[in-house]
PDB file of C-alpha atoms in Angstrom:
ATOM      1  CA  PRO Z   1     108.481  25.571 132.249  1.00  0.00           C
ATOM      2  CA  ARG Z   2     109.667  28.402 133.940  1.00  0.00           C
ATOM      3  CA  LEU Z   3     107.147  31.024 134.987  1.00  0.00           C
ATOM      4  CA  ARG Z   4     106.836  34.122 134.208  1.00  0.00           C
ATOM      5  CA  PRO Z   5     106.108  36.836 137.033  1.00  0.00           C
ATOM      6  CA  MET Z   6     103.719  35.679 140.320  1.00  0.00           C
ATOM      7  CA  GLN Z   7     102.444  32.944 137.171  1.00  0.00           C
ATOM      8  CA  GLN Z   8     102.077  30.227 140.298  1.00  0.00           C
ATOM      9  CA  LEU Z   9     101.190  32.857 143.253  1.00  0.00           C
ATOM     10  CA  ALA Z  10      97.199  32.571 144.121  1.00  0.00           C
ATOM     11  CA  LEU Z  11      97.778  36.362 145.687  1.00  0.00           C
ATOM     12  CA  ASP Z  12      97.323  39.688 143.719  1.00  0.00           C
ATOM     13  CA  LEU Z  13     100.586  40.771 144.934  1.00  0.00           C
ATOM     14  CA  LYS Z  14     101.071  43.856 142.483  1.00  0.00           C
ATOM     15  CA  LEU Z  15     103.767  46.272 142.513  1.00  0.00           C
ATOM     16  CA  ALA Z  16     103.065  49.346 143.147  1.00  0.00           C
ATOM     17  CA  ASP Z  17     102.819  52.108 140.800  1.00  0.00           C
ATOM     18  CA  PHE Z  18     105.860  54.429 142.637  1.00  0.00           C
ATOM     19  CA  ALA Z  19     108.348  51.323 143.396  1.00  0.00           C
ATOM     20  CA  LEU Z  20     110.900  52.035 140.737  1.00  0.00           C
ATOM     21  CA  PHE Z  21     114.023  52.918 140.831  1.00  0.00           C
ATOM     22  CA  ASP Z  22     113.941  56.687 139.528  1.00  0.00           C
ATOM     23  CA  THR Z  23     111.278  57.281 142.120  1.00  0.00           C
ATOM     24  CA  PHE Z  24     113.991  56.437 144.654  1.00  0.00           C
ATOM     25  CA  TYR Z  25     115.263  59.150 146.756  1.00  0.00           C
ATOM     26  CA  ALA Z  26     118.915  58.004 147.614  1.00  0.00           C
ATOM     27  CA  GLY Z  27     120.483  60.327 149.791  1.00  0.00           C
ATOM     28  CA  PRO Z  28     123.171  58.913 152.115  1.00  0.00           C
ATOM     29  CA  ASN Z  29     121.807  55.140 151.041  1.00  0.00           C
ATOM     30  CA  LYS Z  30     123.776  55.197 146.935  1.00  0.00           C
ATOM     31  CA  ALA Z  31     125.218  52.456 147.695  1.00  0.00           C
ATOM     32  CA  VAL Z  32     122.204  50.443 148.246  1.00  0.00           C
ATOM     33  CA  LEU Z  33     120.737  51.725 145.649  1.00  0.00           C
ATOM     34  CA  ALA Z  34     123.446  50.615 143.592  1.00  0.00           C
ATOM     35  CA  SER Z  35     123.706  47.046 144.612  1.00  0.00           C
ATOM     36  CA  ALA Z  36     120.118  46.895 144.159  1.00  0.00           C
ATOM     37  CA  LYS Z  37     119.945  48.076 139.895  1.00  0.00           C
ATOM     38  CA  GLN Z  38     123.068  45.563 139.569  1.00  0.00           C
ATOM     39  CA  ALA Z  39     120.906  42.814 141.125  1.00  0.00           C
ATOM     40  CA  ALA Z  40     117.959  43.838 138.841  1.00  0.00           C
ATOM     41  CA  THR Z  41     119.957  44.019 135.537  1.00  0.00           C
ATOM     42  CA  CYS Z  42     122.387  40.784 136.215  1.00  0.00           C
ATOM     43  CA  GLN Z  43     125.352  42.641 137.465  1.00  0.00           C
ATOM     44  CA  GLY Z  44     125.638  41.906 140.598  1.00  0.00           C
ATOM     45  CA  GLN Z  45     126.231  39.254 143.085  1.00  0.00           C
ATOM     46  CA  GLN Z  46     123.754  35.609 143.736  1.00  0.00           C
ATOM     47  CA  VAL Z  47     122.486  36.751 146.812  1.00  0.00           C
ATOM     48  CA  VAL Z  48     122.306  40.311 148.613  1.00  0.00           C
ATOM     49  CA  TRP Z  49     120.697  40.862 151.290  1.00  0.00           C
ATOM     50  CA  ILE Z  50     119.447  44.836 152.479  1.00  0.00           C
ATOM     51  CA  TRP Z  51     117.847  45.523 155.720  1.00  0.00           C
ATOM     52  CA  GLY Z  52     116.973  48.067 157.473  1.00  0.00           C
ATOM     53  CA  GLY Z  53     114.134  50.124 159.844  1.00  0.00           C
ATOM     54  CA  GLN Z  54     110.319  49.889 159.279  1.00  0.00           C
ATOM     55  CA  GLY Z  55     109.109  52.439 156.155  1.00  0.00           C
ATOM     56  CA  SER Z  56     113.455  52.245 155.580  1.00  0.00           C
ATOM     57  CA  GLY Z  57     112.180  52.224 151.682  1.00  0.00           C
ATOM     58  CA  ARG Z  58     113.170  48.182 151.540  1.00  0.00           C
ATOM     59  CA  SER Z  59     109.685  46.897 150.092  1.00  0.00           C
ATOM     60  CA  HIS Z  60     109.827  49.570 146.844  1.00  0.00           C
ATOM     61  CA  LEU Z  61     114.020  48.393 145.786  1.00  0.00           C
ATOM     62  CA  LEU Z  62     112.841  44.779 146.201  1.00  0.00           C
ATOM     63  CA  GLN Z  63     109.372  46.041 143.401  1.00  0.00           C
ATOM     64  CA  ALA Z  64     111.674  48.099 141.198  1.00  0.00           C
ATOM     65  CA  ALA Z  65     114.523  45.763 141.052  1.00  0.00           C
ATOM     66  CA  VAL Z  66     111.058  43.158 140.175  1.00  0.00           C
ATOM     67  CA  ALA Z  67     109.906  45.380 137.623  1.00  0.00           C
ATOM     68  CA  THR Z  68     113.240  46.224 136.036  1.00  0.00           C
ATOM     69  CA  ALA Z  69     114.080  43.073 135.815  1.00  0.00           C
ATOM     70  CA  ALA Z  70     110.842  42.996 134.284  1.00  0.00           C
ATOM     71  CA  ALA Z  71     111.202  45.112 132.156  1.00  0.00           C
ATOM     72  CA  ALA Z  72     113.853  43.400 130.246  1.00  0.00           C
ATOM     73  CA  SER Z  73     112.448  40.780 130.292  1.00  0.00           C
ATOM     74  CA  GLU Z  74     113.662  38.245 132.592  1.00  0.00           C
ATOM     75  CA  VAL Z  75     111.779  35.656 134.511  1.00  0.00           C
ATOM     76  CA  CYS Z  76     111.012  37.333 138.514  1.00  0.00           C
ATOM     77  CA  ALA Z  77     108.614  37.367 140.778  1.00  0.00           C
ATOM     78  CA  TRP Z  78     108.899  39.783 144.724  1.00  0.00           C
ATOM     79  CA  LEU Z  79     107.362  37.450 147.115  1.00  0.00           C
ATOM     80  CA  PRO Z  80     106.420  39.557 150.682  1.00  0.00           C
ATOM     81  CA  LEU Z  81     107.063  36.763 153.813  1.00  0.00           C
ATOM     82  CA  ASN Z  82     105.081  40.015 155.888  1.00  0.00           C
ATOM     83  CA  ASP Z  83     101.746  38.579 154.290  1.00  0.00           C
ATOM     84  CA  PRO Z  84     100.195  35.769 156.318  1.00  0.00           C
ATOM     85  CA  ASP Z  85      98.459  34.320 153.558  1.00  0.00           C
ATOM     86  CA  LEU Z  86     101.465  32.758 152.032  1.00  0.00           C
ATOM     87  CA  ARG Z  87     102.471  29.560 152.167  1.00  0.00           C
ATOM     88  CA  PRO Z  88     106.393  27.854 152.058  1.00  0.00           C
ATOM     89  CA  GLY Z  89     104.948  24.913 149.323  1.00  0.00           C
ATOM     90  CA  MET Z  90     104.792  28.628 146.885  1.00  0.00           C
ATOM     91  CA  LEU Z  91     108.309  28.517 147.077  1.00  0.00           C
ATOM     92  CA  GLU Z  92     107.981  26.086 144.521  1.00  0.00           C
ATOM     93  CA  GLY Z  93     109.678  26.022 141.030  1.00  0.00           C
ATOM     94  CA  MET Z  94     111.036  29.898 142.563  1.00  0.00           C
ATOM     95  CA  GLY Z  95     114.222  28.238 141.435  1.00  0.00           C
ATOM     96  CA  ASN Z  96     113.768  28.689 138.030  1.00  0.00           C
ATOM     97  CA  LEU Z  97     113.598  32.289 138.454  1.00  0.00           C
ATOM     98  CA  ASP Z  98     116.001  35.186 137.339  1.00  0.00           C
ATOM     99  CA  LEU Z  99     115.566  37.093 139.975  1.00  0.00           C
ATOM    100  CA  LEU Z 100     113.528  36.917 143.674  1.00  0.00           C
ATOM    101  CA  CYS Z 101     113.339  39.015 145.771  1.00  0.00           C
ATOM    102  CA  VAL Z 102     112.261  38.069 148.877  1.00  0.00           C
ATOM    103  CA  ASP Z 103     110.976  41.083 151.615  1.00  0.00           C
ATOM    104  CA  ASP Z 104     110.729  40.451 155.123  1.00  0.00           C
ATOM    105  CA  VAL Z 105     112.927  37.279 155.377  1.00  0.00           C
ATOM    106  CA  ASP Z 106     113.282  38.080 159.139  1.00  0.00           C
ATOM    107  CA  ARG Z 107     109.202  37.458 159.722  1.00  0.00           C
ATOM    108  CA  VAL Z 108     109.948  33.908 159.065  1.00  0.00           C
ATOM    109  CA  ALA Z 109     112.995  33.018 160.756  1.00  0.00           C
ATOM    110  CA  GLY Z 110     112.484  29.840 163.107  1.00  0.00           C
ATOM    111  CA  ASN Z 111     110.054  28.896 160.886  1.00  0.00           C
ATOM    112  CA  ASP Z 112     111.261  25.428 159.949  1.00  0.00           C
ATOM    113  CA  ASP Z 113     109.021  24.535 156.704  1.00  0.00           C
ATOM    114  CA  TRP Z 114     110.195  28.212 155.695  1.00  0.00           C
ATOM    115  CA  GLU Z 115     113.464  28.163 156.316  1.00  0.00           C
ATOM    116  CA  ARG Z 116     114.388  24.454 154.339  1.00  0.00           C
ATOM    117  CA  ALA Z 117     111.764  26.404 151.719  1.00  0.00           C
ATOM    118  CA  LEU Z 118     114.228  28.878 151.304  1.00  0.00           C
ATOM    119  CA  PHE Z 119     117.653  26.991 151.287  1.00  0.00           C
ATOM    120  CA  ARG Z 120     115.807  24.440 148.245  1.00  0.00           C
ATOM    121  CA  VAL Z 121     115.014  27.693 146.461  1.00  0.00           C
ATOM    122  CA  PHE Z 122     118.669  29.157 147.061  1.00  0.00           C
ATOM    123  CA  GLU Z 123     120.384  26.071 146.072  1.00  0.00           C
ATOM    124  CA  ASP Z 124     118.046  25.913 142.477  1.00  0.00           C
ATOM    125  CA  LEU Z 125     119.191  29.671 142.334  1.00  0.00           C
ATOM    126  CA  ARG Z 126     122.644  28.812 142.366  1.00  0.00           C
ATOM    127  CA  ASN Z 127     122.694  26.059 140.525  1.00  0.00           C
ATOM    128  CA  ASN Z 128     120.549  28.289 137.800  1.00  0.00           C
ATOM    129  CA  ASN Z 129     122.588  31.571 137.647  1.00  0.00           C
ATOM    130  CA  GLY Z 130     119.409  33.305 139.667  1.00  0.00           C
ATOM    131  CA  ARG Z 131     119.822  35.613 142.053  1.00  0.00           C
ATOM    132  CA  LEU Z 132     118.121  36.435 145.078  1.00  0.00           C
ATOM    133  CA  LEU Z 133     117.652  39.740 146.658  1.00  0.00           C
ATOM    134  CA  VAL Z 134     116.734  39.315 150.125  1.00  0.00           C
ATOM    135  CA  THR Z 135     115.293  42.633 152.996  1.00  0.00           C
ATOM    136  CA  ALA Z 136     115.160  42.277 156.756  1.00  0.00           C
ATOM    137  CA  SER Z 137     114.761  44.542 159.772  1.00  0.00           C
ATOM    138  CA  ALA Z 138     117.902  43.710 161.286  1.00  0.00           C
ATOM    139  CA  ALA Z 139     121.849  41.686 160.193  1.00  0.00           C
ATOM    140  CA  PRO Z 140     121.960  38.500 158.994  1.00  0.00           C
ATOM    141  CA  GLY Z 141     124.199  38.077 162.227  1.00  0.00           C
ATOM    142  CA  GLU Z 142     121.220  39.002 164.122  1.00  0.00           C
ATOM    143  CA  VAL Z 143     118.194  36.879 162.687  1.00  0.00           C
ATOM    144  CA  SER Z 144     118.130  33.696 164.364  1.00  0.00           C
ATOM    145  CA  PHE Z 145     117.821  30.998 161.832  1.00  0.00           C
ATOM    146  CA  ASN Z 146     117.351  27.632 163.184  1.00  0.00           C
ATOM    147  CA  LEU Z 147     119.029  26.448 159.653  1.00  0.00           C
ATOM    148  CA  ARG Z 148     122.623  27.192 160.016  1.00  0.00           C
ATOM    149  CA  ASP Z 149     123.145  26.281 155.639  1.00  0.00           C
ATOM    150  CA  LEU Z 150     120.768  28.813 155.209  1.00  0.00           C
ATOM    151  CA  ALA Z 151     122.020  31.392 157.277  1.00  0.00           C
ATOM    152  CA  SER Z 152     125.463  31.503 156.151  1.00  0.00           C
ATOM    153  CA  ARG Z 153     123.761  31.373 152.140  1.00  0.00           C
ATOM    154  CA  LEU Z 154     121.998  34.372 152.030  1.00  0.00           C
ATOM    155  CA  ALA Z 155     124.913  36.363 154.716  1.00  0.00           C
ATOM    156  CA  SER Z 156     127.612  35.444 151.891  1.00  0.00           C
ATOM    157  CA  GLY Z 157     127.024  37.935 149.496  1.00  0.00           C
ATOM    158  CA  PRO Z 158     127.231  41.900 150.114  1.00  0.00           C
ATOM    159  CA  THR Z 159     124.393  42.909 153.502  1.00  0.00           C
ATOM    160  CA  TRP Z 160     123.726  47.165 153.126  1.00  0.00           C
ATOM    161  CA  ARG Z 161     121.926  48.711 155.479  1.00  0.00           C
ATOM    162  CA  LEU Z 162     119.849  51.847 153.919  1.00  0.00           C
ATOM    163  CA  GLN Z 163     120.576  54.850 157.015  1.00  0.00           C
ATOM    164  CA  ALA Z 164     118.132  57.048 157.580  1.00  0.00           C
ATOM    165  CA  MET Z 165     117.721  60.049 156.235  1.00  0.00           C
ATOM    166  CA  SER Z 166     117.983  63.951 157.426  1.00  0.00           C
ATOM    167  CA  ASP Z 167     115.392  66.272 157.021  1.00  0.00           C
ATOM    168  CA  GLU Z 168     116.905  67.736 153.983  1.00  0.00           C
ATOM    169  CA  ASP Z 169     116.953  64.549 152.263  1.00  0.00           C
ATOM    170  CA  LEU Z 170     112.931  62.919 153.563  1.00  0.00           C
ATOM    171  CA  LEU Z 171     112.050  66.831 151.937  1.00  0.00           C
ATOM    172  CA  ALA Z 172     113.332  66.700 148.789  1.00  0.00           C
ATOM    173  CA  ALA Z 173     113.074  62.554 149.005  1.00  0.00           C
ATOM    174  CA  LEU Z 174     109.258  63.934 149.420  1.00  0.00           C
ATOM    175  CA  GLN Z 175     109.587  66.705 146.200  1.00  0.00           C
ATOM    176  CA  MET Z 176     111.107  64.410 144.307  1.00  0.00           C
ATOM    177  CA  ARG Z 177     107.749  61.832 144.830  1.00  0.00           C
ATOM    178  CA  SER Z 178     105.428  64.962 143.882  1.00  0.00           C
ATOM    179  CA  LYS Z 179     107.131  66.044 141.062  1.00  0.00           C
ATOM    180  CA  TRP Z 180     106.199  62.262 139.638  1.00  0.00           C
ATOM    181  CA  ARG Z 181     102.959  61.853 140.414  1.00  0.00           C
ATOM    182  CA  GLY Z 182     102.653  65.495 139.083  1.00  0.00           C
ATOM    183  CA  LEU Z 183     102.510  68.136 142.116  1.00  0.00           C
ATOM    184  CA  GLU Z 184     103.975  70.734 143.137  1.00  0.00           C
ATOM    185  CA  LEU Z 185     105.384  70.447 146.755  1.00  0.00           C
ATOM    186  CA  PRO Z 186     106.487  73.979 148.355  1.00  0.00           C
ATOM    187  CA  ASN Z 187     109.779  73.732 150.964  1.00  0.00           C
ATOM    188  CA  GLU Z 188     107.541  75.192 153.350  1.00  0.00           C
ATOM    189  CA  VAL Z 189     104.650  72.744 152.967  1.00  0.00           C
ATOM    190  CA  GLY Z 190     107.461  70.094 152.946  1.00  0.00           C
ATOM    191  CA  ALA Z 191     108.762  71.445 155.980  1.00  0.00           C
ATOM    192  CA  PHE Z 192     105.374  71.546 157.608  1.00  0.00           C
ATOM    193  CA  LEU Z 193     104.608  67.849 157.108  1.00  0.00           C
ATOM    194  CA  LEU Z 194     107.984  66.339 158.310  1.00  0.00           C
ATOM    195  CA  ARG Z 195     107.111  68.793 161.808  1.00  0.00           C
ATOM    196  CA  ARG Z 196     103.734  67.196 161.694  1.00  0.00           C
ATOM    197  CA  VAL Z 197     104.053  62.838 160.773  1.00  0.00           C
ATOM    198  CA  GLU Z 198     106.692  60.343 161.625  1.00  0.00           C
ATOM    199  CA  ARG Z 199     110.425  60.945 159.828  1.00  0.00           C
ATOM    200  CA  THR Z 200     110.119  58.037 157.607  1.00  0.00           C
ATOM    201  CA  PRO Z 201     109.856  58.354 153.897  1.00  0.00           C
ATOM    202  CA  ALA Z 202     106.463  55.350 154.334  1.00  0.00           C
ATOM    203  CA  ALA Z 203     104.455  57.322 156.882  1.00  0.00           C
ATOM    204  CA  LEU Z 204     105.144  60.803 154.476  1.00  0.00           C
ATOM    205  CA  PHE Z 205     104.137  59.442 151.722  1.00  0.00           C
ATOM    206  CA  ARG Z 206     101.530  57.949 152.671  1.00  0.00           C
ATOM    207  CA  LEU Z 207     100.211  61.022 153.596  1.00  0.00           C
ATOM    208  CA  LEU Z 208     101.980  63.052 149.831  1.00  0.00           C
ATOM    209  CA  ASP Z 209      98.769  59.836 148.547  1.00  0.00           C
ATOM    210  CA  GLN Z 210      96.097  61.238 150.539  1.00  0.00           C
ATOM    211  CA  LEU Z 211      96.751  64.792 149.849  1.00  0.00           C
ATOM    212  CA  ASP Z 212      97.763  63.723 146.477  1.00  0.00           C
ATOM    213  CA  GLY Z 213      93.842  62.529 145.989  1.00  0.00           C
ATOM    214  CA  GLU Z 214      92.886  65.293 147.687  1.00  0.00           C
ATOM    215  CA  ALA Z 215      94.003  68.069 146.145  1.00  0.00           C
ATOM    216  CA  LEU Z 216      92.821  66.124 142.839  1.00  0.00           C
ATOM    217  CA  THR Z 217      89.726  66.183 143.647  1.00  0.00           C
ATOM    218  CA  GLN Z 218      89.476  69.432 145.311  1.00  0.00           C
ATOM    219  CA  LYS Z 219      91.239  70.993 142.210  1.00  0.00           C
ATOM    220  CA  ARG Z 220      93.919  72.574 144.654  1.00  0.00           C
ATOM    221  CA  ARG Z 221      97.564  73.045 144.587  1.00  0.00           C
ATOM    222  CA  LEU Z 222      99.532  72.278 148.159  1.00  0.00           C
ATOM    223  CA  THR Z 223      99.693  74.983 150.279  1.00  0.00           C
ATOM    224  CA  VAL Z 224      99.847  75.140 154.240  1.00  0.00           C
ATOM    225  CA  PRO Z 225      95.924  76.085 154.403  1.00  0.00           C
ATOM    226  CA  PHE Z 226      95.356  73.116 152.532  1.00  0.00           C
ATOM    227  CA  VAL Z 227      96.996  70.993 154.046  1.00  0.00           C
ATOM    228  CA  LYS Z 228      95.728  72.076 157.755  1.00  0.00           C
ATOM    229  CA  GLU Z 229      92.466  71.559 156.180  1.00  0.00           C
ATOM    230  CA  VAL Z 230      93.391  67.917 154.808  1.00  0.00           C
ATOM    231  CA  LEU Z 231      94.501  66.647 158.383  1.00  0.00           C
ATOM    232  CA  GLY Z 232      92.233  68.556 160.022  1.00  0.00           C
ATOM    233  CA  GLY Z 233      90.661  65.763 161.639  1.00  0.00           C
ATOM    234  CA  ALA Z 234      93.615  63.974 161.981  1.00  0.00           C
ATOM    235  CA  SER Z 235      95.518  63.463 164.904  1.00  0.00           C
ATOM    236  CA  PHE Z 236     100.423  63.569 164.551  1.00  0.00           C
TER     237      PHE Z 236
END
């Protein structure tokens, strides 16, 4: 029998509510976004590798791909390999999926059990016309896999690097996410945040989530004084 999404995972791996293609601000990464969309909708290559720094949006793209494929009634799963509770045996049967999204594949490089399990899944996906979308913190040639056949297969499709965004792009990304959450983020508030927070989408979005909760609780708008009040005890 074919698997439904996450059916065999004993963990509660929920997709983030915001992880949609519509909420991913592409900026300099329009080609990466297009490739991830193709992988999610049967139009892409059999394997796609996306890499970038911590907080660059890799997980967002993978979860968005799963959400899109699931909405089209495809059988799919997201596997974040930075989760220490995951085991290689959990990959059994995933070669029957339409789409498998493996996050942080470089985390298991050098682990023979994981590498063999990933190789078997890759071969099964290829035989079943399934697609594999993987992310890592480096390009395929820079990841030290022991199993050369696995390394060559994972590098056989398109490889995309997520480029760092400018401050203007980060502000636009913040405003896009704010609008999705029903908030208005004025330019001056966004600029204030950019001066005080690590300039990665992930760090900024975590702060935005905090501000969203406080604004909802206190029924306040996002202003510089309000943000200063919320961040009063924080160190940035």
